[in-house]
Amino acid sequence: MHYILEILPSLLSGAGLTLQVFLWTLVGSLPLGLILSLGLISNIKPLQWLINFYVWLMRGTPLLLQLIVVFYGFPLIGIVFPRYEAALFAFILNYAAYFAEIFRGGLQSIDNGQYESARVLRLSYAQTIRKIVIPQVVKIVLPSVGNEVINLIKDSSLVYVIGLGDLLRAGNVATARDVTLIPLLLVGVIYLVLTAVTTFVLGRVEKHYSYWK
Amino acid sequence: MLTLKNITKRFGDRTIIDQLDLTVKDGEVLSIVGPSGAGKTTLLRCITGLEKVDEGEFLIDGQPFDPYTNRTNESVIGVVFQNFQLFPHLTVLQNITLAPTMVLKESEADAQANAQKLLERLDLGDHGDQYPYQLSGGQQQRVAIARALAMKPNVLCYDEPTSALDPNLRQEVEKLILGLKADGMTQIVVSHDLTFAENIADDMLRVEPNQSK
Ligand SMILES: Nc1ncnc2c1ncn2[C@@H]1O[C@H](COP(=O)(O)OP(=O)(O)O)[C@@H](O)[C@H]1O
Ligand SMILES: [Mg+2]
């Protein structure tokens, strides 16, 4: 018990970094994903190709590789990111691609009649997207977005590889130093708590959207 | 008065509407009848600006207008779609007030009061806070009518208003349309049900599938 209290501060500070990566990635990748998905359903072919290529690249290679390329590879061509920024950059670009695909599916499941209905009521395209399409898409994509959000909590441990002091690193350091499994077990418990809380929040959000069918 | 002059609509090299002339007088009901595939929906979609015509012109009270590009708030053509296309995430009242507040810039209070009046006129006074999925087909149709009327259209169009409803509701729809006619509404009703069309019509247009295609 005494030992747990001793290592807890360093684990919690690692968890703090994990949460920061988590939150900033969501803040960046959700809007970016939405914008990309609007490009995917637009009629502008070159734009579609470009975004499709981007999505293919991001989803077709490991996030770990992307992280390493951004932090260790980019400096070779003169682009230097500090560790934390490199992590956010790679995570946001990667997750935006997944979200773009999810949103595209959601957008395409909206009946064309909804757009026509809005059109004959003389709503502008922007008003239609904001008032008619997005509220319906949010409900549709919520479960899939939720899955990605949970994945992101765990994926965030990949920042370990570029030397960021996240939760996993904090646990690993303590385990190596004190030759005991306890820190790693605690790390597992903290991840479980984080995912449990997130699952709960997502459940509430889904419930919030259950007032209509 | 709505006038169509020489309207032609093609899909690829198939001519669906061939040089059609048509006049709908103020306060009258025009029925458009014909077998399935004759181009009734297509004609309605041209009138409501959802399809671009290839030739011909539209006049409202003698003034030329192009339904496809027209974005002014006069010369409004309202539509009740075959499957109504209500906005599922909005209450009945919100469905009706959305466009008047966003497009006509009516105040929320005015739009609400007007919507409530329309709902009462259509025997839906108590249903304002319900969501579309909670309503029967006939009720949904009346919400769609109220939503269209809230935009103060010159002409109200229906595509097959009896097809999505119980057969025994046919007379209700007849009464509804004749009631709106008594209020002075100009209406165009597409149907493949000849008896129904004859019961409501001041004027009939018969369309046949174009032989040349
Ligand atoms: N968007 C479209 N592209 C190509 N052909 C179409 C399109 N919409 C309708 N058509 C064709 O036009 C013809 C008339 O269709 P429609 O107007 O729906 O007839 P109705 O409503 O009288 O049953 C049909 O042969 C249909 O296949
Ligand atoms: Mg039809």
JSON list of C-alpha atoms in Angstrom, two decimals, chain B residues 10-151:
[
{"chain": "B", "resi": 10, "resn": "ARG", "atom": "CA", "xyz": [-34.94, 14.99, -70.79]},
{"chain": "B", "resi": 11, "resn": "PHE", "atom": "CA", "xyz": [-32.94, 12.42, -68.92]},
{"chain": "B", "resi": 12, "resn": "GLY", "atom": "CA", "xyz": [-30.03, 11.65, -71.20]},
{"chain": "B", "resi": 13, "resn": "ASP", "atom": "CA", "xyz": [-31.64, 11.11, -74.60]},
{"chain": "B", "resi": 14, "resn": "ARG", "atom": "CA", "xyz": [-35.02, 10.15, -73.17]},
{"chain": "B", "resi": 15, "resn": "THR", "atom": "CA", "xyz": [-37.58, 12.95, -73.35]},
{"chain": "B", "resi": 16, "resn": "ILE", "atom": "CA", "xyz": [-39.82, 12.64, -70.31]},
{"chain": "B", "resi": 17, "resn": "ILE", "atom": "CA", "xyz": [-41.78, 15.87, -70.74]},
{"chain": "B", "resi": 18, "resn": "ASP", "atom": "CA", "xyz": [-42.24, 17.11, -74.26]},
{"chain": "B", "resi": 19, "resn": "GLN", "atom": "CA", "xyz": [-43.12, 20.77, -74.85]},
{"chain": "B", "resi": 20, "resn": "LEU", "atom": "CA", "xyz": [-45.77, 20.96, -72.18]},
{"chain": "B", "resi": 21, "resn": "ASP", "atom": "CA", "xyz": [-48.04, 24.00, -71.79]},
{"chain": "B", "resi": 22, "resn": "LEU", "atom": "CA", "xyz": [-50.00, 24.29, -68.60]},
{"chain": "B", "resi": 23, "resn": "THR", "atom": "CA", "xyz": [-51.87, 26.88, -66.56]},
{"chain": "B", "resi": 24, "resn": "VAL", "atom": "CA", "xyz": [-52.96, 26.63, -62.95]},
{"chain": "B", "resi": 25, "resn": "LYS", "atom": "CA", "xyz": [-55.41, 29.34, -61.96]},
{"chain": "B", "resi": 26, "resn": "ASP", "atom": "CA", "xyz": [-55.33, 30.93, -58.54]},
{"chain": "B", "resi": 27, "resn": "GLY", "atom": "CA", "xyz": [-57.34, 29.05, -55.96]},
{"chain": "B", "resi": 28, "resn": "GLU", "atom": "CA", "xyz": [-57.88, 26.05, -58.18]},
{"chain": "B", "resi": 29, "resn": "VAL", "atom": "CA", "xyz": [-56.80, 22.44, -57.87]},
{"chain": "B", "resi": 30, "resn": "LEU", "atom": "CA", "xyz": [-55.03, 20.87, -60.81]},
{"chain": "B", "resi": 31, "resn": "SER", "atom": "CA", "xyz": [-54.76, 17.10, -60.84]},
{"chain": "B", "resi": 32, "resn": "ILE", "atom": "CA", "xyz": [-52.01, 15.50, -62.83]},
{"chain": "B", "resi": 33, "resn": "VAL", "atom": "CA", "xyz": [-52.88, 11.89, -63.59]},
{"chain": "B", "resi": 34, "resn": "GLY", "atom": "CA", "xyz": [-51.29, 9.14, -65.57]},
{"chain": "B", "resi": 35, "resn": "PRO", "atom": "CA", "xyz": [-49.79, 5.68, -65.23]},
{"chain": "B", "resi": 36, "resn": "SER", "atom": "CA", "xyz": [-46.64, 4.98, -63.32]},
{"chain": "B", "resi": 37, "resn": "GLY", "atom": "CA", "xyz": [-43.57, 6.06, -65.26]},
{"chain": "B", "resi": 38, "resn": "ALA", "atom": "CA", "xyz": [-45.47, 8.74, -67.19]},
{"chain": "B", "resi": 39, "resn": "GLY", "atom": "CA", "xyz": [-43.32, 11.51, -65.74]},
{"chain": "B", "resi": 40, "resn": "LYS", "atom": "CA", "xyz": [-45.69, 12.96, -63.12]},
{"chain": "B", "resi": 41, "resn": "THR", "atom": "CA", "xyz": [-43.08, 13.13, -60.39]},
{"chain": "B", "resi": 42, "resn": "THR", "atom": "CA", "xyz": [-40.56, 14.52, -62.84]},
{"chain": "B", "resi": 43, "resn": "LEU", "atom": "CA", "xyz": [-42.96, 17.30, -63.82]},
{"chain": "B", "resi": 44, "resn": "LEU", "atom": "CA", "xyz": [-43.59, 18.13, -60.19]},
{"chain": "B", "resi": 45, "resn": "ARG", "atom": "CA", "xyz": [-39.86, 18.16, -59.50]},
{"chain": "B", "resi": 46, "resn": "CYS", "atom": "CA", "xyz": [-39.38, 20.61, -62.34]},
{"chain": "B", "resi": 47, "resn": "ILE", "atom": "CA", "xyz": [-42.12, 22.88, -61.02]},
{"chain": "B", "resi": 48, "resn": "THR", "atom": "CA", "xyz": [-40.67, 22.78, -57.51]},
{"chain": "B", "resi": 49, "resn": "GLY", "atom": "CA", "xyz": [-37.15, 23.47, -58.75]},
{"chain": "B", "resi": 50, "resn": "LEU", "atom": "CA", "xyz": [-35.64, 20.11, -57.86]},
{"chain": "B", "resi": 51, "resn": "GLU", "atom": "CA", "xyz": [-34.91, 19.34, -61.52]},
{"chain": "B", "resi": 52, "resn": "LYS", "atom": "CA", "xyz": [-33.64, 21.71, -64.17]},
{"chain": "B", "resi": 53, "resn": "VAL", "atom": "CA", "xyz": [-35.79, 21.85, -67.28]},
{"chain": "B", "resi": 54, "resn": "ASP", "atom": "CA", "xyz": [-34.10, 21.65, -70.66]},
{"chain": "B", "resi": 55, "resn": "GLU", "atom": "CA", "xyz": [-36.44, 24.05, -72.43]},
{"chain": "B", "resi": 56, "resn": "GLY", "atom": "CA", "xyz": [-39.37, 26.31, -71.73]},
{"chain": "B", "resi": 57, "resn": "GLU", "atom": "CA", "xyz": [-40.27, 28.90, -69.15]},
{"chain": "B", "resi": 58, "resn": "PHE", "atom": "CA", "xyz": [-42.28, 29.35, -65.99]},
{"chain": "B", "resi": 59, "resn": "LEU", "atom": "CA", "xyz": [-44.40, 32.40, -65.17]},
{"chain": "B", "resi": 60, "resn": "ILE", "atom": "CA", "xyz": [-46.01, 33.29, -61.89]},
{"chain": "B", "resi": 61, "resn": "ASP", "atom": "CA", "xyz": [-48.70, 35.97, -62.30]},
{"chain": "B", "resi": 62, "resn": "GLY", "atom": "CA", "xyz": [-47.14, 36.73, -65.67]},
{"chain": "B", "resi": 63, "resn": "GLN", "atom": "CA", "xyz": [-43.68, 37.22, -64.24]},
{"chain": "B", "resi": 64, "resn": "PRO", "atom": "CA", "xyz": [-41.00, 34.82, -65.50]},
{"chain": "B", "resi": 65, "resn": "PHE", "atom": "CA", "xyz": [-39.18, 32.87, -62.83]},
{"chain": "B", "resi": 66, "resn": "ASP", "atom": "CA", "xyz": [-36.88, 29.90, -62.78]},
{"chain": "B", "resi": 67, "resn": "PRO", "atom": "CA", "xyz": [-37.84, 27.50, -59.99]},
{"chain": "B", "resi": 68, "resn": "TYR", "atom": "CA", "xyz": [-34.43, 25.83, -60.20]},
{"chain": "B", "resi": 69, "resn": "THR", "atom": "CA", "xyz": [-32.44, 28.94, -59.35]},
{"chain": "B", "resi": 70, "resn": "ASN", "atom": "CA", "xyz": [-35.09, 31.10, -57.72]},
{"chain": "B", "resi": 71, "resn": "ARG", "atom": "CA", "xyz": [-34.00, 31.96, -54.18]},
{"chain": "B", "resi": 72, "resn": "THR", "atom": "CA", "xyz": [-36.27, 34.92, -53.48]},
{"chain": "B", "resi": 73, "resn": "ASN", "atom": "CA", "xyz": [-38.99, 34.49, -50.93]},
{"chain": "B", "resi": 74, "resn": "GLU", "atom": "CA", "xyz": [-41.77, 35.34, -53.32]},
{"chain": "B", "resi": 75, "resn": "SER", "atom": "CA", "xyz": [-42.90, 32.91, -56.00]},
{"chain": "B", "resi": 76, "resn": "VAL", "atom": "CA", "xyz": [-42.59, 30.11, -53.48]},
{"chain": "B", "resi": 77, "resn": "ILE", "atom": "CA", "xyz": [-43.76, 26.67, -54.48]},
{"chain": "B", "resi": 78, "resn": "GLY", "atom": "CA", "xyz": [-44.48, 24.41, -51.52]},
{"chain": "B", "resi": 79, "resn": "VAL", "atom": "CA", "xyz": [-44.17, 20.65, -51.68]},
{"chain": "B", "resi": 80, "resn": "VAL", "atom": "CA", "xyz": [-45.61, 17.71, -49.80]},
{"chain": "B", "resi": 81, "resn": "PHE", "atom": "CA", "xyz": [-43.43, 14.75, -50.70]},
{"chain": "B", "resi": 82, "resn": "GLN", "atom": "CA", "xyz": [-44.77, 11.27, -51.25]},
{"chain": "B", "resi": 83, "resn": "ASN", "atom": "CA", "xyz": [-43.09, 10.08, -48.05]},
{"chain": "B", "resi": 84, "resn": "PHE", "atom": "CA", "xyz": [-43.37, 13.50, -46.38]},
{"chain": "B", "resi": 85, "resn": "GLN", "atom": "CA", "xyz": [-39.67, 13.84, -45.50]},
{"chain": "B", "resi": 86, "resn": "LEU", "atom": "CA", "xyz": [-40.28, 15.41, -42.12]},
{"chain": "B", "resi": 87, "resn": "PHE", "atom": "CA", "xyz": [-37.14, 16.15, -40.12]},
{"chain": "B", "resi": 88, "resn": "PRO", "atom": "CA", "xyz": [-37.05, 13.23, -37.65]},
{"chain": "B", "resi": 89, "resn": "HIS", "atom": "CA", "xyz": [-34.92, 14.99, -35.05]},
{"chain": "B", "resi": 90, "resn": "LEU", "atom": "CA", "xyz": [-37.22, 17.99, -34.72]},
{"chain": "B", "resi": 91, "resn": "THR", "atom": "CA", "xyz": [-40.58, 18.22, -33.01]},
{"chain": "B", "resi": 92, "resn": "VAL", "atom": "CA", "xyz": [-43.67, 18.93, -35.06]},
{"chain": "B", "resi": 93, "resn": "LEU", "atom": "CA", "xyz": [-43.50, 22.60, -34.10]},
{"chain": "B", "resi": 94, "resn": "GLN", "atom": "CA", "xyz": [-39.78, 22.82, -34.85]},
{"chain": "B", "resi": 95, "resn": "ASN", "atom": "CA", "xyz": [-40.36, 21.18, -38.23]},
{"chain": "B", "resi": 96, "resn": "ILE", "atom": "CA", "xyz": [-42.79, 23.95, -39.07]},
{"chain": "B", "resi": 97, "resn": "THR", "atom": "CA", "xyz": [-40.94, 26.93, -37.60]},
{"chain": "B", "resi": 98, "resn": "LEU", "atom": "CA", "xyz": [-37.44, 26.09, -38.83]},
{"chain": "B", "resi": 99, "resn": "ALA", "atom": "CA", "xyz": [-37.68, 27.62, -42.30]},
{"chain": "B", "resi": 100, "resn": "PRO", "atom": "CA", "xyz": [-39.82, 30.64, -41.34]},
{"chain": "B", "resi": 101, "resn": "THR", "atom": "CA", "xyz": [-37.31, 31.64, -38.66]},
{"chain": "B", "resi": 102, "resn": "MET", "atom": "CA", "xyz": [-34.16, 30.84, -40.64]},
{"chain": "B", "resi": 103, "resn": "VAL", "atom": "CA", "xyz": [-35.25, 31.89, -44.10]},
{"chain": "B", "resi": 104, "resn": "LEU", "atom": "CA", "xyz": [-38.06, 34.41, -43.67]},
{"chain": "B", "resi": 105, "resn": "LYS", "atom": "CA", "xyz": [-36.40, 35.74, -40.48]},
{"chain": "B", "resi": 106, "resn": "GLU", "atom": "CA", "xyz": [-39.68, 35.60, -38.59]},
{"chain": "B", "resi": 107, "resn": "SER", "atom": "CA", "xyz": [-39.28, 35.99, -34.84]},
{"chain": "B", "resi": 108, "resn": "GLU", "atom": "CA", "xyz": [-39.46, 32.75, -32.87]},
{"chain": "B", "resi": 109, "resn": "ALA", "atom": "CA", "xyz": [-42.70, 33.94, -31.22]},
{"chain": "B", "resi": 110, "resn": "ASP", "atom": "CA", "xyz": [-44.39, 34.84, -34.50]},
{"chain": "B", "resi": 111, "resn": "ALA", "atom": "CA", "xyz": [-43.32, 31.60, -36.14]},
{"chain": "B", "resi": 112, "resn": "GLN", "atom": "CA", "xyz": [-44.55, 29.59, -33.15]},
{"chain": "B", "resi": 113, "resn": "ALA", "atom": "CA", "xyz": [-47.91, 31.34, -33.11]},
{"chain": "B", "resi": 114, "resn": "ASN", "atom": "CA", "xyz": [-48.33, 30.89, -36.83]},
{"chain": "B", "resi": 115, "resn": "ALA", "atom": "CA", "xyz": [-47.34, 27.22, -36.64]},
{"chain": "B", "resi": 116, "resn": "GLN", "atom": "CA", "xyz": [-49.78, 26.59, -33.83]},
{"chain": "B", "resi": 117, "resn": "LYS", "atom": "CA", "xyz": [-52.54, 28.20, -35.89]},
{"chain": "B", "resi": 118, "resn": "LEU", "atom": "CA", "xyz": [-51.70, 25.95, -38.84]},
{"chain": "B", "resi": 119, "resn": "LEU", "atom": "CA", "xyz": [-51.65, 22.88, -36.60]},
{"chain": "B", "resi": 120, "resn": "GLU", "atom": "CA", "xyz": [-55.05, 23.73, -35.21]},
{"chain": "B", "resi": 121, "resn": "ARG", "atom": "CA", "xyz": [-56.37, 24.31, -38.71]},
{"chain": "B", "resi": 122, "resn": "LEU", "atom": "CA", "xyz": [-55.18, 20.79, -39.55]},
{"chain": "B", "resi": 123, "resn": "ASP", "atom": "CA", "xyz": [-56.52, 19.18, -36.34]},
{"chain": "B", "resi": 124, "resn": "LEU", "atom": "CA", "xyz": [-53.05, 18.69, -34.89]},
{"chain": "B", "resi": 125, "resn": "GLY", "atom": "CA", "xyz": [-53.25, 21.31, -32.17]},
{"chain": "B", "resi": 126, "resn": "ASP", "atom": "CA", "xyz": [-52.09, 18.96, -29.41]},
{"chain": "B", "resi": 127, "resn": "HIS", "atom": "CA", "xyz": [-49.23, 17.36, -31.32]},
{"chain": "B", "resi": 128, "resn": "GLY", "atom": "CA", "xyz": [-46.78, 20.24, -31.52]},
{"chain": "B", "resi": 129, "resn": "ASP", "atom": "CA", "xyz": [-44.30, 18.75, -29.06]},
{"chain": "B", "resi": 130, "resn": "GLN", "atom": "CA", "xyz": [-44.27, 15.27, -30.52]},
{"chain": "B", "resi": 131, "resn": "TYR", "atom": "CA", "xyz": [-41.67, 13.86, -32.86]},
{"chain": "B", "resi": 132, "resn": "PRO", "atom": "CA", "xyz": [-42.58, 12.62, -36.34]},
{"chain": "B", "resi": 133, "resn": "TYR", "atom": "CA", "xyz": [-42.08, 8.96, -35.44]},
{"chain": "B", "resi": 134, "resn": "GLN", "atom": "CA", "xyz": [-44.82, 9.31, -32.83]},
{"chain": "B", "resi": 135, "resn": "LEU", "atom": "CA", "xyz": [-47.41, 10.29, -35.45]},
{"chain": "B", "resi": 136, "resn": "SER", "atom": "CA", "xyz": [-49.54, 8.24, -37.83]},
{"chain": "B", "resi": 137, "resn": "GLY", "atom": "CA", "xyz": [-49.00, 8.55, -41.57]},
{"chain": "B", "resi": 138, "resn": "GLY", "atom": "CA", "xyz": [-51.99, 10.83, -41.98]},
{"chain": "B", "resi": 139, "resn": "GLN", "atom": "CA", "xyz": [-50.78, 13.08, -39.18]},
{"chain": "B", "resi": 140, "resn": "GLN", "atom": "CA", "xyz": [-47.29, 13.19, -40.66]},
{"chain": "B", "resi": 141, "resn": "GLN", "atom": "CA", "xyz": [-48.77, 14.25, -43.95]},
{"chain": "B", "resi": 142, "resn": "ARG", "atom": "CA", "xyz": [-50.63, 17.11, -42.31]},
{"chain": "B", "resi": 143, "resn": "VAL", "atom": "CA", "xyz": [-47.44, 18.21, -40.57]},
{"chain": "B", "resi": 144, "resn": "ALA", "atom": "CA", "xyz": [-45.75, 18.23, -43.97]},
{"chain": "B", "resi": 145, "resn": "ILE", "atom": "CA", "xyz": [-48.61, 20.37, -45.28]},
{"chain": "B", "resi": 146, "resn": "ALA", "atom": "CA", "xyz": [-48.33, 22.76, -42.33]},
{"chain": "B", "resi": 147, "resn": "ARG", "atom": "CA", "xyz": [-44.57, 22.98, -42.82]},
{"chain": "B", "resi": 148, "resn": "ALA", "atom": "CA", "xyz": [-45.03, 23.89, -46.47]},
{"chain": "B", "resi": 149, "resn": "LEU", "atom": "CA", "xyz": [-47.83, 26.38, -45.74]},
{"chain": "B", "resi": 150, "resn": "ALA", "atom": "CA", "xyz": [-45.73, 28.15, -43.12]},
{"chain": "B", "resi": 151, "resn": "MET", "atom": "CA", "xyz": [-43.56, 29.42, -45.97]}
]
